[in-house]
XYZ file of C-alpha atoms in Angstrom:
287
model
C -16.620 -33.404 2.532
C -17.493 -31.595 -0.675
C -17.662 -28.113 0.913
C -14.206 -28.626 2.452
C -12.741 -29.626 -0.918
C -14.365 -26.599 -2.575
C -12.903 -24.329 0.079
C -9.460 -25.846 -0.403
C -9.744 -25.521 -4.200
C -10.821 -21.883 -3.824
C -7.807 -21.160 -1.630
C -5.481 -22.791 -4.187
C -7.029 -20.747 -7.000
C -6.640 -17.524 -5.015
C -3.007 -18.353 -4.285
C -2.340 -19.032 -7.959
C -3.980 -15.746 -8.923
C -1.758 -13.955 -6.422
C 1.336 -15.622 -7.845
C 0.297 -14.664 -11.373
C -0.067 -11.047 -10.296
C 3.311 -11.037 -8.575
C 4.903 -12.508 -11.688
C 3.536 -9.564 -13.672
C 5.865 -7.270 -11.721
C 8.928 -8.926 -13.181
C 7.913 -9.839 -16.694
C 7.893 -7.438 -19.591
C 4.325 -7.977 -20.722
C 1.259 -5.825 -21.277
C -0.704 -7.074 -18.290
C -1.096 -4.467 -15.614
C -1.204 -5.237 -11.969
C -4.904 -4.629 -11.432
C -5.040 -4.970 -7.636
C -1.526 -4.175 -6.367
C -2.289 -3.955 -2.645
C -3.835 -7.405 -2.560
C -0.413 -8.976 -2.954
C 1.811 -6.217 -1.594
C 2.836 -8.337 1.386
C 4.350 -10.770 -1.124
C 5.747 -8.179 -3.501
C 7.628 -6.589 -0.611
C 9.081 -9.472 1.371
C 9.983 -7.097 4.216
C 6.472 -5.695 4.590
C 5.957 -7.353 7.991
C 9.047 -5.727 9.458
C 8.058 -2.705 11.509
C 10.454 -0.380 9.719
C 10.335 1.799 6.656
C 12.455 4.150 4.666
C 10.918 7.092 2.866
C 11.982 7.908 -0.684
C 13.664 11.161 0.372
C 15.869 9.236 2.827
C 17.351 6.968 0.162
C 20.571 7.859 -1.598
C 20.595 6.765 -5.225
C 24.189 5.553 -5.075
C 23.626 3.375 -2.005
C 20.101 2.155 -2.675
C 19.969 -1.633 -2.536
C 17.548 -3.805 -4.452
C 16.226 -5.223 -1.163
C 14.966 -1.746 -0.231
C 13.331 -0.949 -3.592
C 9.855 -1.401 -2.148
C 10.584 0.276 1.180
C 9.396 3.793 0.186
C 5.939 2.668 -0.992
C 5.611 0.408 2.040
C 6.611 3.358 4.210
C 3.914 5.497 2.560
C 1.341 2.779 3.231
C 2.414 2.725 6.872
C 1.942 6.501 7.016
C -1.562 6.187 5.584
C -2.457 3.865 8.445
C -0.552 6.105 10.891
C 1.172 3.048 12.360
C 3.628 3.437 15.193
C 7.157 2.065 15.102
C 6.204 -1.236 16.747
C 3.378 -2.085 14.339
C 3.946 -4.145 11.208
C 2.006 -3.246 8.072
C -1.070 -5.345 7.387
C -3.145 -4.711 4.250
C -6.791 -5.074 5.351
C -9.184 -7.004 3.041
C -11.187 -3.868 2.240
C -8.103 -2.412 0.529
C -7.598 -5.442 -1.725
C -9.915 -3.941 -4.346
C -7.930 -0.725 -4.714
C -7.196 -0.568 -8.445
C -3.872 0.126 -10.114
C -4.962 3.646 -11.254
C -6.089 4.481 -7.711
C -2.811 3.237 -6.240
C -0.674 4.907 -8.900
C -2.455 8.246 -8.437
C -2.087 8.326 -4.682
C 1.602 7.422 -4.680
C 2.369 10.025 -7.358
C 0.527 12.676 -5.344
C 2.195 11.415 -2.153
C 5.567 12.211 -3.717
C 4.380 15.678 -4.772
C 3.077 16.550 -1.309
C 6.312 15.357 0.302
C 8.232 17.820 -1.892
C 5.770 20.646 -1.193
C 6.094 19.947 2.535
C 9.899 20.230 2.321
C 10.559 16.573 3.153
C 13.332 16.863 0.597
C 15.623 19.864 0.884
C 15.829 20.899 -2.763
C 18.613 23.339 -1.922
C 20.712 20.382 -0.812
C 20.637 18.886 -4.295
C 23.777 19.063 -6.483
C 24.755 22.482 -7.873
C 22.508 24.426 -5.474
C 25.194 25.743 -3.105
C 25.510 29.128 -4.846
C 21.789 29.847 -4.666
C 21.693 28.741 -1.025
C 24.419 31.263 -0.195
C 22.565 34.049 -2.028
C 19.326 33.234 -0.194
C 21.120 33.316 3.160
C 22.531 36.761 2.320
C 19.116 38.120 1.322
C 17.514 36.733 4.463
C 20.224 38.207 6.713
C 19.828 41.652 5.137
C 16.011 41.483 5.311
C 16.012 40.472 8.988
C 18.263 43.420 9.820
C 16.023 45.778 7.859
C 12.669 44.282 8.954
C 13.167 42.268 12.161
C 11.086 39.049 12.314
C 9.751 39.717 8.809
C 12.810 38.886 6.750
C 11.190 35.751 5.321
C 8.555 37.892 3.593
C 11.260 39.835 1.746
C 13.053 36.591 0.842
C 9.814 35.132 -0.437
C 9.085 38.262 -2.488
C 12.549 38.152 -4.087
C 12.136 34.441 -4.731
C 8.748 34.856 -6.404
C 9.820 37.836 -8.519
C 12.866 35.918 -9.727
C 10.844 32.775 -10.387
C 8.536 34.469 -12.913
C 11.571 35.401 -15.007
C 11.829 32.715 -17.668
C 15.675 32.544 -17.797
C 15.877 32.087 -14.011
C 13.116 29.471 -13.940
C 14.634 27.566 -16.869
C 18.058 27.544 -15.222
C 16.629 26.359 -11.928
C 14.567 23.644 -13.556
C 17.658 22.425 -15.395
C 19.624 22.275 -12.140
C 17.352 19.990 -10.186
C 14.447 18.689 -12.286
C 16.475 15.716 -13.554
C 17.481 14.748 -10.033
C 13.894 15.057 -8.797
C 12.533 13.129 -11.775
C 14.969 10.299 -11.070
C 13.758 10.132 -7.460
C 10.145 10.150 -8.686
C 10.758 7.257 -11.078
C 12.663 5.257 -8.448
C 9.853 5.715 -5.954
C 7.155 4.454 -8.353
C 9.265 1.727 -9.969
C 8.155 -1.169 -7.713
C 4.567 -0.395 -8.703
C 5.198 0.112 -12.404
C 8.300 -1.949 -13.186
C 8.520 -2.712 -16.919
C 4.804 -3.180 -17.390
C 3.802 0.481 -17.487
C 5.508 2.630 -20.150
C 6.968 5.915 -18.963
C 4.356 8.635 -19.228
C 5.364 11.892 -20.879
C 3.410 13.809 -18.247
C 6.048 12.844 -15.659
C 8.028 15.932 -16.588
C 4.927 18.110 -16.250
C 4.250 16.653 -12.794
C 7.761 17.555 -11.664
C 7.591 21.033 -13.215
C 4.310 21.882 -11.497
C 5.595 20.371 -8.249
C 8.618 22.663 -8.332
C 6.418 25.675 -9.135
C 4.134 24.920 -6.186
C 7.093 24.295 -3.905
C 8.731 27.578 -4.960
C 5.659 29.482 -3.759
C 4.970 27.585 -0.517
C 8.510 26.824 0.647
C 9.358 30.378 1.815
C 6.440 30.222 4.265
C 8.946 28.888 6.756
C 7.255 25.832 8.207
C 3.748 27.278 8.503
C 2.343 24.646 6.162
C 0.676 21.603 7.728
C -0.319 18.515 5.772
C -3.824 17.147 6.110
C -3.105 13.434 6.261
C -6.244 11.346 6.857
C -5.939 7.960 8.493
C -7.260 4.953 6.616
C -10.381 3.699 8.363
C -11.028 6.959 10.200
C -14.290 8.881 9.954
C -14.852 11.318 7.085
C -14.612 14.985 8.105
C -16.205 17.508 5.679
C -14.062 20.271 7.193
C -10.835 18.556 6.132
C -11.827 16.062 3.424
C -13.516 16.047 0.035
C -15.018 12.612 -0.484
C -16.042 10.331 -3.348
C -17.564 6.877 -3.368
C -15.959 3.881 -5.062
C -17.676 4.772 -8.342
C -16.255 8.288 -8.396
C -19.478 10.035 -7.360
C -18.910 12.938 -4.994
C -20.005 12.257 -1.452
C -21.973 14.939 0.382
C -21.896 14.234 4.102
C -25.220 14.336 5.909
C -25.709 15.041 9.591
C -24.881 11.960 11.611
C -23.086 10.245 8.707
C -20.546 7.614 9.745
C -18.710 7.049 6.478
C -15.119 5.918 6.853
C -12.083 6.596 4.674
C -11.276 3.628 2.447
C -8.477 5.211 0.417
C -6.623 8.516 0.172
C -6.442 9.953 -3.336
C -4.446 13.012 -2.317
C -3.364 14.563 0.938
C -4.368 18.157 1.566
C -2.669 21.027 3.325
C -3.417 24.188 5.243
C -1.255 27.139 6.100
C -1.419 30.307 8.070
C 0.987 33.173 7.869
C 1.156 36.365 9.856
C 1.549 39.431 7.651
C 1.744 43.137 8.492
C -1.738 43.630 7.040
C -3.138 40.678 9.010
C -3.115 36.857 9.031
C -3.682 34.902 5.834
C -5.108 31.395 5.865
C -5.717 28.787 3.202
C -6.894 25.173 3.157
C -6.782 22.566 0.387
C -8.867 19.582 1.485
C -7.611 16.017 1.188
C -9.334 13.914 -1.478
C -10.566 10.569 -0.171
C -12.671 7.567 -1.160
C -15.274 6.687 1.439
C -17.301 3.609 2.273
């Protein structure tokens, strides 16, 4: 009988620990949520519903409190590459993912969504004039250089972007809106427990700079999005173990992806002087 009582007591202790962690989301105290994924199915009461809503699909004016967690849950579903009929289940091996690891991946997830044009920045408030100018440049360039107009548009865009007055004006137009979306996306993870970091503005600034260079490629950018639990691929992934030591894959290695630190991307563009290719590998933690 003793082993059964010990097992029951252990289960009660684990449940209490989970409840204490959940409570940390809503109380203004210094304790950080050390293992957020362990209790995510309780933090987001809708986690078992096979539906999700990405951060770029939410309108700030209509966002309801019940959907606050939906974007992070949707990102988790994407990491597992679940289909529409599958509910999200956090496997035990992900329970030890730390707060810094979770915070890093969701911040980078947001950045890569912007870079991959999940959010149409030109649809943000006060961007209609620039959109009209871009359309005019593209129309002229296509008439002058058929099927290569996007290269001229990109060149104009990049030359304008290096001009400080233009860049400052553009940043002022949409950085606040993008920063608000960034904060709203991370809020369920941070709540009141994690003070706002001053580097948030730097993250948004560098995101916009990267987007401004890659966006004119015209859809030739493909994300490298590893699947949790899939095999490590040295051609597409750069791996680290759980202690942060870089993993060098050996022949016949069967390491699997435990966590995604950052998605990668690759692009190919056809230019008059020949094709140009580039790959930025995804960063992953392997086990």
